[in-house]
mmCIF file of the C-alpha atoms, coordinates in Angstrom:
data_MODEL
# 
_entry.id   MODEL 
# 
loop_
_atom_site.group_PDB 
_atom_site.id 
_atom_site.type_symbol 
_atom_site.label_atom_id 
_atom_site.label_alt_id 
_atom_site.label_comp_id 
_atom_site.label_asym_id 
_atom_site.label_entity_id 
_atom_site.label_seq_id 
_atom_site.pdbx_PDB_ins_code 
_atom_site.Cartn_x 
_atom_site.Cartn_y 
_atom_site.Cartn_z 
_atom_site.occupancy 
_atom_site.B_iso_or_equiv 
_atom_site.pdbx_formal_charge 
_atom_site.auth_seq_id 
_atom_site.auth_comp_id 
_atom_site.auth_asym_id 
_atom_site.auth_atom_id 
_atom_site.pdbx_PDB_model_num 
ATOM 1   C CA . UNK A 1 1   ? -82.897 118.773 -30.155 1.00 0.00 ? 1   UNK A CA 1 
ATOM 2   C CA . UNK A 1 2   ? -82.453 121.890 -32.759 1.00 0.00 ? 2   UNK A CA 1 
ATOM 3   C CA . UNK A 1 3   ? -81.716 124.826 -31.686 1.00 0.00 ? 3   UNK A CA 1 
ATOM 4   C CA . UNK A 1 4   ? -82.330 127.388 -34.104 1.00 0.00 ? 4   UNK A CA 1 
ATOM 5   C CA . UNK A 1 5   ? -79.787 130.752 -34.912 1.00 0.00 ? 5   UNK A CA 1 
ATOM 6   C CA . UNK A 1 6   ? -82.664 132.773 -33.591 1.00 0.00 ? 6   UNK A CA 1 
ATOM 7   C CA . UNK A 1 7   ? -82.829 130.931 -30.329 1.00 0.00 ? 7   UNK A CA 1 
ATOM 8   C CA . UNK A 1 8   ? -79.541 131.194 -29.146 1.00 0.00 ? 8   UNK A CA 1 
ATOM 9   C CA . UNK A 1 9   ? -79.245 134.002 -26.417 1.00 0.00 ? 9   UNK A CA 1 
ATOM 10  C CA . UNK A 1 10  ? -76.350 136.996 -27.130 1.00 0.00 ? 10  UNK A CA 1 
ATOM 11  C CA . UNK A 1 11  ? -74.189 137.813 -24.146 1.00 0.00 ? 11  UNK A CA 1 
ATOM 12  C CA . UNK A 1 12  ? -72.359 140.773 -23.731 1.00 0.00 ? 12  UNK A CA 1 
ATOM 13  C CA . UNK A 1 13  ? -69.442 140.930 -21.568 1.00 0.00 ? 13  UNK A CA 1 
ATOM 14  C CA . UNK A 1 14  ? -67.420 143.489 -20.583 1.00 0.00 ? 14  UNK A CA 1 
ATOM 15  C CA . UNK A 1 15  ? -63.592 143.499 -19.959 1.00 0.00 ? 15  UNK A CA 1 
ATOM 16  C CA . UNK A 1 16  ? -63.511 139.559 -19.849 1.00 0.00 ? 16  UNK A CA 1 
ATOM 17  C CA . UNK A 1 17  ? -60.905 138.589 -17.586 1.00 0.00 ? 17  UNK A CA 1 
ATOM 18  C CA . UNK A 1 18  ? -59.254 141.823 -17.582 1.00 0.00 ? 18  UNK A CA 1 
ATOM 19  C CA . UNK A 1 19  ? -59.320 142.290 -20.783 1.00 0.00 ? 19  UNK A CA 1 
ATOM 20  C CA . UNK A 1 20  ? -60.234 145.425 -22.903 1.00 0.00 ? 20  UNK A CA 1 
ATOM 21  C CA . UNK A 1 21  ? -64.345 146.309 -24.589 1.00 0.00 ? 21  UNK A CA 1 
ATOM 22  C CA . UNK A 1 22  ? -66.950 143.602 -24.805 1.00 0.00 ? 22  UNK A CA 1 
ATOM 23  C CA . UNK A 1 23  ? -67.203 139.998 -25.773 1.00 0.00 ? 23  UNK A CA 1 
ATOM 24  C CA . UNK A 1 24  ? -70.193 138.909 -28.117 1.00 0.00 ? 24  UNK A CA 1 
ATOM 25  C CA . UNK A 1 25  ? -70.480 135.377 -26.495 1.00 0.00 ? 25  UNK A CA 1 
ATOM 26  C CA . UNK A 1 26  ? -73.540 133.322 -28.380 1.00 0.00 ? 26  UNK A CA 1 
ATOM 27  C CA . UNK A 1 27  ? -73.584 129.824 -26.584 1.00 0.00 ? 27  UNK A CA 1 
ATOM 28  C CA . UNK A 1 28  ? -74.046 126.711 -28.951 1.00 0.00 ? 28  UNK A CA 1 
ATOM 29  C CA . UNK A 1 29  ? -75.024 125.061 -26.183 1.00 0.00 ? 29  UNK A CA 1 
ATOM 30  C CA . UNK A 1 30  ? -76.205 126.203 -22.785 1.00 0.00 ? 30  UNK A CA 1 
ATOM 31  C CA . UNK A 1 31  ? -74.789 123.887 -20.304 1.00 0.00 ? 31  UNK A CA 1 
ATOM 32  C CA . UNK A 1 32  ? -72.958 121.503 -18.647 1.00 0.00 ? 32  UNK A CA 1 
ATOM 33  C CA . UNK A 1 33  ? -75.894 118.985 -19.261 1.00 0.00 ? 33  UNK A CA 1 
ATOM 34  C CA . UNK A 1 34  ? -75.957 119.504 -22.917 1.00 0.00 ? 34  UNK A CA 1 
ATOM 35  C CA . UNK A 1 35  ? -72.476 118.352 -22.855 1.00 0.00 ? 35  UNK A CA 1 
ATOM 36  C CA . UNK A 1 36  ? -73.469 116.024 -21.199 1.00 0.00 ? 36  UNK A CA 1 
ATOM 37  C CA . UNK A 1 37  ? -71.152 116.628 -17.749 1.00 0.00 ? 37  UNK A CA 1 
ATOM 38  C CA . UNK A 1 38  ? -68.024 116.730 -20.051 1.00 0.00 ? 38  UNK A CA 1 
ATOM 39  C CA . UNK A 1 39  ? -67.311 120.536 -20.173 1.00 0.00 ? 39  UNK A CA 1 
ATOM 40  C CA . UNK A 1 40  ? -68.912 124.148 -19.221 1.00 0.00 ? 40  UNK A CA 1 
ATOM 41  C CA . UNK A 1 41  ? -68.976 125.792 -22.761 1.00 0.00 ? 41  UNK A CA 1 
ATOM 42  C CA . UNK A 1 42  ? -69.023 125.444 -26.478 1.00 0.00 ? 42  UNK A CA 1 
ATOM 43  C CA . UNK A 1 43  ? -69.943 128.925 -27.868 1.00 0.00 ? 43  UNK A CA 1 
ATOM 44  C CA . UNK A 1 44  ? -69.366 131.587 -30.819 1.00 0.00 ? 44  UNK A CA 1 
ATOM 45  C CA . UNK A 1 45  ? -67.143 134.769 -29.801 1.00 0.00 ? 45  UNK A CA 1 
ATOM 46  C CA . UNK A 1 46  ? -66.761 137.490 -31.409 1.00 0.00 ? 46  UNK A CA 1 
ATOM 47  C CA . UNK A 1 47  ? -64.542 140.330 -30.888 1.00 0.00 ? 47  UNK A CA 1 
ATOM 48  C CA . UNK A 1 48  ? -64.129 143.786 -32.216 1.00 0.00 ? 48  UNK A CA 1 
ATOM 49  C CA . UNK A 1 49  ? -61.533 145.644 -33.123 1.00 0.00 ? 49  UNK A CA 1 
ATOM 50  C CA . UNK A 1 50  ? -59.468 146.194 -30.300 1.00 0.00 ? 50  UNK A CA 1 
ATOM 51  C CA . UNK A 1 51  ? -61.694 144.026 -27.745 1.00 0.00 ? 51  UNK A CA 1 
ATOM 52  C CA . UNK A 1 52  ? -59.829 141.168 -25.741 1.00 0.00 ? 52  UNK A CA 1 
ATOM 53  C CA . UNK A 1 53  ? -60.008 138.702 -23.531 1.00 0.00 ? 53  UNK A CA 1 
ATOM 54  C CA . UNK A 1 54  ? -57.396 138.821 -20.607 1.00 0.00 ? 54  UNK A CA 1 
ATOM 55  C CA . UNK A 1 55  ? -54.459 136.171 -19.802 1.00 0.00 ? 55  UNK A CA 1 
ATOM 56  C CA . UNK A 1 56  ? -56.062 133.624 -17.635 1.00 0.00 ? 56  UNK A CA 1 
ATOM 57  C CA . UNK A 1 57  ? -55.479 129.870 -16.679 1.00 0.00 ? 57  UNK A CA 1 
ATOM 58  C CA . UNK A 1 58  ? -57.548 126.709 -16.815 1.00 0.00 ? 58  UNK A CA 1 
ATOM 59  C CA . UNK A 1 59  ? -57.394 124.769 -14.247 1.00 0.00 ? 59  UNK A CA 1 
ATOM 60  C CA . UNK A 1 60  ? -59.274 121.024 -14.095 1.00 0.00 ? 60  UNK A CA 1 
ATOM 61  C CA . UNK A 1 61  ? -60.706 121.876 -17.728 1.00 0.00 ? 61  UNK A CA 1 
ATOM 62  C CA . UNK A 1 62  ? -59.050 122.332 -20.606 1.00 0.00 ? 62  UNK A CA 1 
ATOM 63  C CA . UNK A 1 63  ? -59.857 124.817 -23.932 1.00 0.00 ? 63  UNK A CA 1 
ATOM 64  C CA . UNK A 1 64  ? -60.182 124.705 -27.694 1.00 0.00 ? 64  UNK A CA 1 
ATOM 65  C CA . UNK A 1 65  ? -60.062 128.098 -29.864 1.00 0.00 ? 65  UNK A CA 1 
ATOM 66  C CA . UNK A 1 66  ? -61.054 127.596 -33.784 1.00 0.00 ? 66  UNK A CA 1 
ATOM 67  C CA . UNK A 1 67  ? -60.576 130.634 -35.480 1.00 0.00 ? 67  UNK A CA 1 
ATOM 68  C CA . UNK A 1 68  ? -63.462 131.680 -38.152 1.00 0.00 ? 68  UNK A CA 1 
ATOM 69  C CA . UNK A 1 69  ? -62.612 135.363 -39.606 1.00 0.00 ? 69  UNK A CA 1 
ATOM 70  C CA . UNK A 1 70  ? -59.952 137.930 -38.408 1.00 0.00 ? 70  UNK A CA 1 
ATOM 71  C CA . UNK A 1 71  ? -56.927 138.349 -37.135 1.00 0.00 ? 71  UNK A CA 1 
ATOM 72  C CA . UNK A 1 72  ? -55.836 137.443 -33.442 1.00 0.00 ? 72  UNK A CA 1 
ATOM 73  C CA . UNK A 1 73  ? -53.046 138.305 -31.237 1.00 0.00 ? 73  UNK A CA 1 
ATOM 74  C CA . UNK A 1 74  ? -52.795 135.341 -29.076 1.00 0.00 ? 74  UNK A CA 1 
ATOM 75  C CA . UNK A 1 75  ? -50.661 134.677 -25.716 1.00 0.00 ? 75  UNK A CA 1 
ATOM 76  C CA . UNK A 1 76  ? -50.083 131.249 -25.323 1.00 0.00 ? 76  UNK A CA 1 
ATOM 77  C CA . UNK A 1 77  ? -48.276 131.131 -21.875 1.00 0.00 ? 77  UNK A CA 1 
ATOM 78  C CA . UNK A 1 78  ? -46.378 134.075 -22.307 1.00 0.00 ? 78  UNK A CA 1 
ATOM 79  C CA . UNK A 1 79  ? -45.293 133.603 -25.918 1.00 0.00 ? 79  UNK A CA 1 
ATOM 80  C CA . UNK A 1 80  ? -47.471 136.099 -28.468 1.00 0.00 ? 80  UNK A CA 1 
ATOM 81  C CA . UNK A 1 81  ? -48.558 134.614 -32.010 1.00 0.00 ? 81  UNK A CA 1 
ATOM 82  C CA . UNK A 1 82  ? -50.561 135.123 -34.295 1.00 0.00 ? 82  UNK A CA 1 
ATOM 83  C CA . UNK A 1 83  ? -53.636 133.304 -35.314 1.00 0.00 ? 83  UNK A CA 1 
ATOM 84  C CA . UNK A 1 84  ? -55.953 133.638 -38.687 1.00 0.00 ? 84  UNK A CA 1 
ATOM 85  C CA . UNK A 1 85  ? -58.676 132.138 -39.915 1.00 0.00 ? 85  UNK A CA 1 
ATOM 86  C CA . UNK A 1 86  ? -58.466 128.405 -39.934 1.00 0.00 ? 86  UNK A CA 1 
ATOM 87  C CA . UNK A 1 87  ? -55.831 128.123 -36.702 1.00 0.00 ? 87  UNK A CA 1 
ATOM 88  C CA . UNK A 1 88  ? -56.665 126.013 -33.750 1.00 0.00 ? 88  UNK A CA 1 
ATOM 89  C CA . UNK A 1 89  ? -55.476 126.796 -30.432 1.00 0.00 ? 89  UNK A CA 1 
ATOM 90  C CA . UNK A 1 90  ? -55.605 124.086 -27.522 1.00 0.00 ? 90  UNK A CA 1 
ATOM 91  C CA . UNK A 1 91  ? -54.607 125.454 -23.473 1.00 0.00 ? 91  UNK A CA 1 
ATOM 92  C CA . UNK A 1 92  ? -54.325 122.308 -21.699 1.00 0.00 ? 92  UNK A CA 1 
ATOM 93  C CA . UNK A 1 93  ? -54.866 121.757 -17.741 1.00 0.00 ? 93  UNK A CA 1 
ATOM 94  C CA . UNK A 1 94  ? -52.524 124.407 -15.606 1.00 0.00 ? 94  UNK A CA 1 
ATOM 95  C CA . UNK A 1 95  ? -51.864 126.317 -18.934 1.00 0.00 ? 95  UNK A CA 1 
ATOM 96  C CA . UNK A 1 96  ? -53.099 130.050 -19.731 1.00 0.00 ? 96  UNK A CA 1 
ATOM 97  C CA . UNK A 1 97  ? -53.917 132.080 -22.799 1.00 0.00 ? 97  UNK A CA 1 
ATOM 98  C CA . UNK A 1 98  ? -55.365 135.556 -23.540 1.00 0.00 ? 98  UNK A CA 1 
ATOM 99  C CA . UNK A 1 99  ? -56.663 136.856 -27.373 1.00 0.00 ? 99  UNK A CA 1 
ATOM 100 C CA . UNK A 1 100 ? -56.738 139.806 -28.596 1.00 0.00 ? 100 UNK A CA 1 
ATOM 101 C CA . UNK A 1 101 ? -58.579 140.944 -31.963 1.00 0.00 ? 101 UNK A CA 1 
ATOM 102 C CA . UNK A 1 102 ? -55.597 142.446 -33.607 1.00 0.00 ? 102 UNK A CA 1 
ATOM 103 C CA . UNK A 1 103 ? -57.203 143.084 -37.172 1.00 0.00 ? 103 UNK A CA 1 
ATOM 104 C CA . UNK A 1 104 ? -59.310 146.001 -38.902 1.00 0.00 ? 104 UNK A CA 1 
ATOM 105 C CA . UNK A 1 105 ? -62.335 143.523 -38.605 1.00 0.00 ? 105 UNK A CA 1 
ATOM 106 C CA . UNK A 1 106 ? -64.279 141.541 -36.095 1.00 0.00 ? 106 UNK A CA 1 
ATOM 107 C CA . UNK A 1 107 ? -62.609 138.733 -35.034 1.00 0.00 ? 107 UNK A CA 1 
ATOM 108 C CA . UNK A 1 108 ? -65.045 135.569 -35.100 1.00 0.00 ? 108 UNK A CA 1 
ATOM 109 C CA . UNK A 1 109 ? -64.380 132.402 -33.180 1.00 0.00 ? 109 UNK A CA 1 
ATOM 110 C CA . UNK A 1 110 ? -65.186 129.022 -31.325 1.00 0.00 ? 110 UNK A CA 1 
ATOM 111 C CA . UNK A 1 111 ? -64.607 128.757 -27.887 1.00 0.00 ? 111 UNK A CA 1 
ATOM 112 C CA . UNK A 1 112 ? -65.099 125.006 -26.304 1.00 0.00 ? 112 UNK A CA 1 
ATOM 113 C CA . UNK A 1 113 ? -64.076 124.018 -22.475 1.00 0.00 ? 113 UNK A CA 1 
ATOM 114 C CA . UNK A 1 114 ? -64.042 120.587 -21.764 1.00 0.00 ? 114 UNK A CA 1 
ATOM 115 C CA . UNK A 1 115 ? -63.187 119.119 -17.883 1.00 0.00 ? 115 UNK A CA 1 
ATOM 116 C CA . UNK A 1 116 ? -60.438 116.837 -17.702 1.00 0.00 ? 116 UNK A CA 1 
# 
């Protein structure tokens, strides 16, 4: 399968899990079956100036953040960092995390959730 850029559908979410503006969520790949039953999402986010994504916990699954351009404010459990192009987060099973784009430009990243 090839899935061209063009192809790929553009969601946008608002105030994803309590957080603040939209998410520009472009999956990589659509489902569980193209991951073959392994996770529930592998896409490109992108947030703008401002825009977050609220605290929340994984629970059975666990996720991957690869930062591409920007500058994040990132909660990993309760402790704030900072993440820049190049960093990898990783929120294991019963963990939680929120992001926020913290920078003057849109924050670009990979999101992937794999089950446990």
């Amino acid at each position: 399968m090839i899935r061209r850029r063009d192809e790929r559908k553009i969601d946008l979410r608002e105030q994803v899990r309590g957080g603040e503006g939209v998410t520009i969520q472009q999956n990589i790949l659509n489902d569980e079956a193209e991951l073959n039953g392994k996770g529930r999402t592998y896409a490109h986010i992108i947030l703008e100036p401002g825009c977050s994504m609220g605290y929340h916990e994984h629970h059975g699954e666990t996720e991957c953040y690869y930062i591409l351009k920007g500058t994040a404010e990132y909660n990993d459990n309760g402790e704030m960092k900072t993440l820049s192009a190049g960093d990898v987060s990783f929120t294991n099973d019963g963990q939680g995390h929120g992001i926020k784009n913290a920078g003057e430009e849109p924050l670009e990243f990979m999101a992937l959730i794999l089950y446990k």
